[in-house]
PDB file of C-alpha atoms in Angstrom:
ATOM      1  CA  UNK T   1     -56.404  24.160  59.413  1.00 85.00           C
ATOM      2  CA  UNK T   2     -56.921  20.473  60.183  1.00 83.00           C
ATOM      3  CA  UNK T   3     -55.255  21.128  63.539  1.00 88.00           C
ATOM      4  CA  UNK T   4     -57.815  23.923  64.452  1.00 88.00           C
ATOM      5  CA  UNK T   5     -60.934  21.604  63.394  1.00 84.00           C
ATOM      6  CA  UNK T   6     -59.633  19.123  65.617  1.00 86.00           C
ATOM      7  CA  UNK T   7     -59.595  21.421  68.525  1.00 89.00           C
ATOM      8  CA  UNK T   8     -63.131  22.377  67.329  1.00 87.00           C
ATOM      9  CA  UNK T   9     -64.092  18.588  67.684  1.00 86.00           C
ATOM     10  CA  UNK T  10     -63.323  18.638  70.844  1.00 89.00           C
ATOM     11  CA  UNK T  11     -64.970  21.752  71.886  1.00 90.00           C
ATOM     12  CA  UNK T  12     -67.927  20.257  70.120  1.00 86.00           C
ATOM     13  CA  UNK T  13     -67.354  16.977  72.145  1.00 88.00           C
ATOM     14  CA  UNK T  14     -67.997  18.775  74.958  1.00 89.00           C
ATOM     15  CA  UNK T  15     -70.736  20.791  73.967  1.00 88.00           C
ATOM     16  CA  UNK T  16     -72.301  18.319  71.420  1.00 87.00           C
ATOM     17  CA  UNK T  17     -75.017  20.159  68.832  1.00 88.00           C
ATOM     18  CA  UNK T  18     -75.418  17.328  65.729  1.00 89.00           C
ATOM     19  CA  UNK T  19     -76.164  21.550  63.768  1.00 89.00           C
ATOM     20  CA  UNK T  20     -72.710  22.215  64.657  1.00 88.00           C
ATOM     21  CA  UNK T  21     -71.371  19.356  64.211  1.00 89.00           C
ATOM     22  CA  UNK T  22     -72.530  18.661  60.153  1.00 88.00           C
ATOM     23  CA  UNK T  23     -71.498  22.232  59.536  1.00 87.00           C
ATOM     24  CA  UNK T  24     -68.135  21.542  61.077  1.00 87.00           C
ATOM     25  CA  UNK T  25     -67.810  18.236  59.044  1.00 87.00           C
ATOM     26  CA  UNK T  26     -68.515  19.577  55.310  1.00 85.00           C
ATOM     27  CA  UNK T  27     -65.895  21.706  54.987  1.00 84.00           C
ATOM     28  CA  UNK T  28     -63.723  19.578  57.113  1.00 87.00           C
ATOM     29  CA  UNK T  29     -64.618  16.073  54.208  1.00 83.00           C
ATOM     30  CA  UNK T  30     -64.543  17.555  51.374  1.00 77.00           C
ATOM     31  CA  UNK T  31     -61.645  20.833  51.782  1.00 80.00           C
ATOM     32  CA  UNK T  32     -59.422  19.716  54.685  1.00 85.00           C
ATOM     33  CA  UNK T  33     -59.005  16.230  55.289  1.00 85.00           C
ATOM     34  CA  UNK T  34     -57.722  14.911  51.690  1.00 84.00           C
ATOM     35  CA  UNK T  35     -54.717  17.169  52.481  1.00 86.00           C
ATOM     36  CA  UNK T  36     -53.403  15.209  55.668  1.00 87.00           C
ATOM     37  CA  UNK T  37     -55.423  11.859  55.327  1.00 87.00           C
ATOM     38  CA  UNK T  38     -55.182   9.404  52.584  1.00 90.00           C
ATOM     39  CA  UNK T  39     -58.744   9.401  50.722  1.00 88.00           C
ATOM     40  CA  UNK T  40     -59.901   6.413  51.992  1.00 90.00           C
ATOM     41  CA  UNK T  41     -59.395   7.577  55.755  1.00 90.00           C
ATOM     42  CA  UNK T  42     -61.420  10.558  54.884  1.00 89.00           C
ATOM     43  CA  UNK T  43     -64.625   8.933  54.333  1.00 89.00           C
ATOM     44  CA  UNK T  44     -65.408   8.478  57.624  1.00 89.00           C
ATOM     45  CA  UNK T  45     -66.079  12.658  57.954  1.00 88.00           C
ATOM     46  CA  UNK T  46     -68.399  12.192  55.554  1.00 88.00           C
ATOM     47  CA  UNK T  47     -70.430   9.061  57.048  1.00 88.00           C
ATOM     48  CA  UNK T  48     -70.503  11.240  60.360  1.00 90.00           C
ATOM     49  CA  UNK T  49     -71.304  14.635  58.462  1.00 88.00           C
ATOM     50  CA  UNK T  50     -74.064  13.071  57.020  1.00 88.00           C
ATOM     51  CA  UNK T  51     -75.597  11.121  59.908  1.00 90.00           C
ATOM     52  CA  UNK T  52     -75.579  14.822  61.749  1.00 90.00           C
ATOM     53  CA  UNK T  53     -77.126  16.623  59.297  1.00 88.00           C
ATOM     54  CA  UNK T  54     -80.106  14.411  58.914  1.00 87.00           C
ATOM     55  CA  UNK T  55     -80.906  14.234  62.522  1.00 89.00           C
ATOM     56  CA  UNK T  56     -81.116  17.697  62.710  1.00 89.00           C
ATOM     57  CA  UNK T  57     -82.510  18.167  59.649  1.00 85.00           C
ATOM     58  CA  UNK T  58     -79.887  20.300  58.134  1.00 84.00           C
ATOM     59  CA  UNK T  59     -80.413  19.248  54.422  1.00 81.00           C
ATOM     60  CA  UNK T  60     -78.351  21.285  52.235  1.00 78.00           C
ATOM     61  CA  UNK T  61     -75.211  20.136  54.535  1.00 83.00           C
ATOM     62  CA  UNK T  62     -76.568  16.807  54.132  1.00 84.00           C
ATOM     63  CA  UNK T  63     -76.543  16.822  50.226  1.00 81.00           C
ATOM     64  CA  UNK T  64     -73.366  19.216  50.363  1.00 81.00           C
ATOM     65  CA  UNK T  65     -71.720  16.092  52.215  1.00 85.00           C
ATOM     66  CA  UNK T  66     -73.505  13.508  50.046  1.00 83.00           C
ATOM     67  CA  UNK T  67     -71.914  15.469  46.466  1.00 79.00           C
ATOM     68  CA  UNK T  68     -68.510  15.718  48.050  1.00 83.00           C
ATOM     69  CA  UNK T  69     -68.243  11.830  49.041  1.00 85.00           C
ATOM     70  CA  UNK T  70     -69.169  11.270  45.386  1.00 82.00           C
ATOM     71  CA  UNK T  71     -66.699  13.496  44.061  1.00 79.00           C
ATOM     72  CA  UNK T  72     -63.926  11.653  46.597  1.00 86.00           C
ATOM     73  CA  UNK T  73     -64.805   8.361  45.306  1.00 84.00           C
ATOM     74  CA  UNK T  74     -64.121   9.374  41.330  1.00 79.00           C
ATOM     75  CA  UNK T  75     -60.895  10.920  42.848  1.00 79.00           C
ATOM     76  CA  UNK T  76     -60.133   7.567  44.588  1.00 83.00           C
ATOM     77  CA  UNK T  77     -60.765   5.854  40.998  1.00 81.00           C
ATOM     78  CA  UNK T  78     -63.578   3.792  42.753  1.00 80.00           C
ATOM     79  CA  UNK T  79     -65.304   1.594  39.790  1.00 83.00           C
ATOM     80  CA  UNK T  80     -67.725   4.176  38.102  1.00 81.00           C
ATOM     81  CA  UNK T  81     -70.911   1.839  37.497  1.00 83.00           C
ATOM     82  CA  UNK T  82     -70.538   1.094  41.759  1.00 83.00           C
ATOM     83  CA  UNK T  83     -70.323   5.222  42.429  1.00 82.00           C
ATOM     84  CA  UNK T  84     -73.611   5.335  39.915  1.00 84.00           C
ATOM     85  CA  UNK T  85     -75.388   2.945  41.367  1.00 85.00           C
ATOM     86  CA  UNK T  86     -75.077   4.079  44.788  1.00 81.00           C
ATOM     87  CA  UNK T  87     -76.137   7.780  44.283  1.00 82.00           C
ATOM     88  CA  UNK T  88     -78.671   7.447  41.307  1.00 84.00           C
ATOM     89  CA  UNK T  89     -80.580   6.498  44.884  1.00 81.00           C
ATOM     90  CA  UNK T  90     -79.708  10.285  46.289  1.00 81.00           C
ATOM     91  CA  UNK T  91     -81.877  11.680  42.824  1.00 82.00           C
ATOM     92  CA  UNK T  92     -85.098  12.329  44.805  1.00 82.00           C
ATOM     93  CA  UNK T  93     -83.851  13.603  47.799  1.00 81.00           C
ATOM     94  CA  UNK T  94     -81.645  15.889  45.804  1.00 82.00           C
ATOM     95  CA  UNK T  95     -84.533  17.463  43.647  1.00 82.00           C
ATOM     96  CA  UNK T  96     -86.840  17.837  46.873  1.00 81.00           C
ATOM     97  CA  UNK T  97     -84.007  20.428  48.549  1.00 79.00           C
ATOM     98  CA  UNK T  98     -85.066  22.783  45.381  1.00 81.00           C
ATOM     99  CA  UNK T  99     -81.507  24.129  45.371  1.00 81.00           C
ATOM    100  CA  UNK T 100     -80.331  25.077  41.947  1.00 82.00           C
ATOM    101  CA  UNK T 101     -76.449  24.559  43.349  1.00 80.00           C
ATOM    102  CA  UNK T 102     -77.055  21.154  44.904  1.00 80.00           C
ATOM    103  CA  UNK T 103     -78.673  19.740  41.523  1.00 84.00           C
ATOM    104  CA  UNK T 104     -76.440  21.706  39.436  1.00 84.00           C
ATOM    105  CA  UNK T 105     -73.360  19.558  41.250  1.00 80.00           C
ATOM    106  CA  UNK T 106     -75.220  15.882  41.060  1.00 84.00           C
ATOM    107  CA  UNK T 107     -76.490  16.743  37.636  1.00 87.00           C
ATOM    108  CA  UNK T 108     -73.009  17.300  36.688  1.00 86.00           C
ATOM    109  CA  UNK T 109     -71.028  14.585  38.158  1.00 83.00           C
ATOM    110  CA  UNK T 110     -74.048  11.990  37.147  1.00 85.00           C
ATOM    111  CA  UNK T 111     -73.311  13.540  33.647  1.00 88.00           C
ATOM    112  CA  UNK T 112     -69.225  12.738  34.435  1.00 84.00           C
ATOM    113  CA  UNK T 113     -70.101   9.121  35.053  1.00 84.00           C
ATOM    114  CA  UNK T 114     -71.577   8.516  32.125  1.00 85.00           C
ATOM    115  CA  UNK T 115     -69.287  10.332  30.064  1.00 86.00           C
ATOM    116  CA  UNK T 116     -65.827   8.797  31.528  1.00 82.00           C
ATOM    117  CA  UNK T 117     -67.537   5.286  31.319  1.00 80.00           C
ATOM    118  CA  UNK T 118     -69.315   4.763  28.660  1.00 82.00           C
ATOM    119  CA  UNK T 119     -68.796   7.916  26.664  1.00 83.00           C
ATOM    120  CA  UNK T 120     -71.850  10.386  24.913  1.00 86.00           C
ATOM    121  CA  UNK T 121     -72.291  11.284  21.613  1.00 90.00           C
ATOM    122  CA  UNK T 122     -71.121  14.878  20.826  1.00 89.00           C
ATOM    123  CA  UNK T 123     -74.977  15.815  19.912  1.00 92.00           C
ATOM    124  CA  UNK T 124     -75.971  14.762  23.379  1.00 91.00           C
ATOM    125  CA  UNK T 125     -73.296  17.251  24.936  1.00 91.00           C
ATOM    126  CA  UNK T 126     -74.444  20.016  22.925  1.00 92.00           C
ATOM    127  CA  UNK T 127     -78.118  19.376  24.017  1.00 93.00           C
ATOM    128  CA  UNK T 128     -77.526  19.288  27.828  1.00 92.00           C
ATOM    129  CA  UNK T 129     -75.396  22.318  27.208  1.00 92.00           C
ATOM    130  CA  UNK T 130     -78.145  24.453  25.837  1.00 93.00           C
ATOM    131  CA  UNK T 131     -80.537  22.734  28.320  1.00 92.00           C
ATOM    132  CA  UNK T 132     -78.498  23.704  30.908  1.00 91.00           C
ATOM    133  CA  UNK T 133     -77.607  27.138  29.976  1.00 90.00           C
ATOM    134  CA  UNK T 134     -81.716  27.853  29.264  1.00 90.00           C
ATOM    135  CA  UNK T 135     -82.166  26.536  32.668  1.00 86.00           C
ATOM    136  CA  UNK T 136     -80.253  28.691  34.461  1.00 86.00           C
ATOM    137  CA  UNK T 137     -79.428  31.961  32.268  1.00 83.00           C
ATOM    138  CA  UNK T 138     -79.565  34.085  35.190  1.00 82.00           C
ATOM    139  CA  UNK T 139     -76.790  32.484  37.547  1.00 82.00           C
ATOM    140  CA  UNK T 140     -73.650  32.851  35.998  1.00 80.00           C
ATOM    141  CA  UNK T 141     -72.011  31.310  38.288  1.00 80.00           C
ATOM    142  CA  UNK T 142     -73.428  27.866  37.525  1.00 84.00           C
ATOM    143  CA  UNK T 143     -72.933  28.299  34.121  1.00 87.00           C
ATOM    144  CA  UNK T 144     -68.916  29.129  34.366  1.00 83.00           C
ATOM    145  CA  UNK T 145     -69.038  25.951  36.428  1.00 83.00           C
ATOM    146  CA  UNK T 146     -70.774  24.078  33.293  1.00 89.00           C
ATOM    147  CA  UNK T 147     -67.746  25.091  31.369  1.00 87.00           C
ATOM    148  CA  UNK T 148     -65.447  24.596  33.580  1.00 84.00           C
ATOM    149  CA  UNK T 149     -66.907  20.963  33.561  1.00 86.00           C
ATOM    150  CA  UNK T 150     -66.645  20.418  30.009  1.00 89.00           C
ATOM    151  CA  UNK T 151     -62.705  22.140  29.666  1.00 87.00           C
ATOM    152  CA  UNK T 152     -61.652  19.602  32.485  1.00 84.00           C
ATOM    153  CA  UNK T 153     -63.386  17.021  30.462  1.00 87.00           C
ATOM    154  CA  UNK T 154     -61.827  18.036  26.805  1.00 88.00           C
ATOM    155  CA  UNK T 155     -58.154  18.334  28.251  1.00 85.00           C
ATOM    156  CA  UNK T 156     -58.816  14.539  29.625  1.00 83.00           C
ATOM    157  CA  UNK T 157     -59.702  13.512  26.040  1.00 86.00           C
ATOM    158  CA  UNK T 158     -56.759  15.314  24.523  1.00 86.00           C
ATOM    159  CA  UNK T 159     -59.252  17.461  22.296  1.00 88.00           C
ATOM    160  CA  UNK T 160     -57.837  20.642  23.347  1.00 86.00           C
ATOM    161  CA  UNK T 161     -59.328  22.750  20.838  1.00 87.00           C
ATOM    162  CA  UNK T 162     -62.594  21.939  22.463  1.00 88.00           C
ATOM    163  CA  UNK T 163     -61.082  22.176  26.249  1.00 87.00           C
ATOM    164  CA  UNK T 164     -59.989  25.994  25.069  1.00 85.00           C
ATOM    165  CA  UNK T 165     -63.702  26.960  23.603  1.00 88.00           C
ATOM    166  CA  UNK T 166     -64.639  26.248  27.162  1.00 87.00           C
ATOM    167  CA  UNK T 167     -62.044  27.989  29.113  1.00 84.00           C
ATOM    168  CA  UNK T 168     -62.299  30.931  27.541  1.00 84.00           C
ATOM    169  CA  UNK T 169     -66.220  30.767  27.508  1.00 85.00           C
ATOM    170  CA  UNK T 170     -65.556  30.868  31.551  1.00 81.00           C
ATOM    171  CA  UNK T 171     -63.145  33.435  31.431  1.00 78.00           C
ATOM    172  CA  UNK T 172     -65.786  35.782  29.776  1.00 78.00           C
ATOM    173  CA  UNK T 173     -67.951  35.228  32.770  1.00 74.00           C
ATOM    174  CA  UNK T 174     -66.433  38.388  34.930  1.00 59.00           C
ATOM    175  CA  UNK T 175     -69.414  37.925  37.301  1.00 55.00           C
ATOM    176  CA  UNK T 176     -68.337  34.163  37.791  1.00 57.00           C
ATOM    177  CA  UNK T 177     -65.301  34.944  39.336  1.00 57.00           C
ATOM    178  CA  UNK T 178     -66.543  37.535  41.944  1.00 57.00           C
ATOM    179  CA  UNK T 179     -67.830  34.544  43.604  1.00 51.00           C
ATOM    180  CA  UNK T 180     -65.230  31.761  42.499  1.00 57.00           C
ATOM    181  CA  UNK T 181     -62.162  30.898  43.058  1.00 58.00           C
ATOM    182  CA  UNK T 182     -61.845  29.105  39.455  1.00 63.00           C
ATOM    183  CA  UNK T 183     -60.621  31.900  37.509  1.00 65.00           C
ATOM    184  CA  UNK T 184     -57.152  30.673  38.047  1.00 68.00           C
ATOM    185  CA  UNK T 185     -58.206  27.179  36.791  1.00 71.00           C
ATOM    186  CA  UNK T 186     -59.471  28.823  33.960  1.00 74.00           C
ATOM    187  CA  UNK T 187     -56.551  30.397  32.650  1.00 74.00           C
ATOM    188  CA  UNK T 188     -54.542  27.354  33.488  1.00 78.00           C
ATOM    189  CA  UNK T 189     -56.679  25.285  31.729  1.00 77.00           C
ATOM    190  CA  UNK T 190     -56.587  27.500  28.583  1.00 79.00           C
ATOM    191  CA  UNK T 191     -52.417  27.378  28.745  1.00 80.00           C
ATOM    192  CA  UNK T 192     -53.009  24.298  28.873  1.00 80.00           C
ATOM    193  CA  UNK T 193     -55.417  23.701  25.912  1.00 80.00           C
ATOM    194  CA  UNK T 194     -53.183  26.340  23.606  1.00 79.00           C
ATOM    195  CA  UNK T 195     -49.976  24.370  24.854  1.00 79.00           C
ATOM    196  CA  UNK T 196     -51.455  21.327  24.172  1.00 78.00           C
ATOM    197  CA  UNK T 197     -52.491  22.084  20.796  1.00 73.00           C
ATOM    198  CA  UNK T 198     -49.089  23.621  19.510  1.00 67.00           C
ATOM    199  CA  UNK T 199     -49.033  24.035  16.325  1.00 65.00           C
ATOM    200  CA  UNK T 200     -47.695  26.226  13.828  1.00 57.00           C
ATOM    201  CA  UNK T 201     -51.103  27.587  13.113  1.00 58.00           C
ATOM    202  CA  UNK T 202     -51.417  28.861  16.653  1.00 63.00           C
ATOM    203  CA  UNK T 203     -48.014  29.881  17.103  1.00 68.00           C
ATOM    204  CA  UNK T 204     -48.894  32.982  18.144  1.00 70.00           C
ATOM    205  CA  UNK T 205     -51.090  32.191  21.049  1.00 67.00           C
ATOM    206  CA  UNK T 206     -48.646  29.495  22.129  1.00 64.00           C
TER     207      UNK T 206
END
């Protein structure tokens, strides 16, 4: 795959379209890269991808970009506070694309920050929870990613009773997964959580 983009670098070398070239770079950033690259060296598909997208005023690749070089720099264990501080800026131009995905995401991984560094009470998860799910009752699909969010978070913590609430909360959501490719991660994460909470009293499920 990352030998196919590179041949459709070149072709776009040739016949240069900044469109083209943004749409090229988001998958290529955030799905391709990180797989022959060291994270670090990746970053610079993002810089571009971005730069493209704004001069031809393809937003949603733009934030799409912006979302995945966040997510890259919590998987390069970049300090949190630095990551924060950098895209709190992003907020406004985020809520001005007035795409439920592309706020869903930053909501989320804002919500990750704050959660990994300085932690949240459990009544303050509950309440962006129901916020959430009241916000967007009629997308499923950003609601299995909600709990997806919170089982990845629980299974960090070690409280896998909590992480396998969540994953089986997803795994409920049959109209999630006709447009997913999570429902995989969800039943690993619930082997997970039932593994990781073996016990005599769930022998059974174990």
């Amino acid at each position: 795959a990352y030998e196919f983009c590179d041949v459709l670098f070149k072709m776009n070398d040739q016949y240069f379209s900044s469109s083209e070239r943004s749409r090229l770079l988001s998958p290529v950033s955030s799905g391709i890269s990180h797989w022959i690259l060291p994270l670090p060296a990746t970053l610079k598909y993002f810089h571009e991808g971005y730069t493209n997208a704004m001069e031809s005023g393809d937003l949603w690749y733009a934030g799409n970009i912006m979302v995945n070089r966040f997510v890259t720099q919590l998987k390069m264990g970049n300090n949190l506070q630095g990551v924060f501080d950098e895209f709190i800026g992003f907020k406004g131009f985020v809520e001005k694309q007035n795409n439920a995905f592309l706020s869903s995401e930053y909501t989320l991984y804002m919500l990750w920050i704050k959660m990994m560094a300085t932690g949240v009470e459990e009544s303050e998860i509950d309440e962006f929870e129901q916020d959430y799910v009241r916000n967007n009752k009629t997308n499923e699909f950003l609601i299995g990613y909600l709990y997806t969010f919170y089982t990845r978070y629980y299974l960090l913590m070690g409280e896998y009773s909590k992480a396998l609430i969540y994953a089986e909360k997803v795994i409920k959501l049959a109209n999630f997964f006709l447009v997913s490719p999570l429902e995989a991660d969800a039943h690993f994460y619930c082997t997970l959580a039932i593994c990781g909470n073996a016990s005599d009293n769930n022998e059974s499920q174990v």
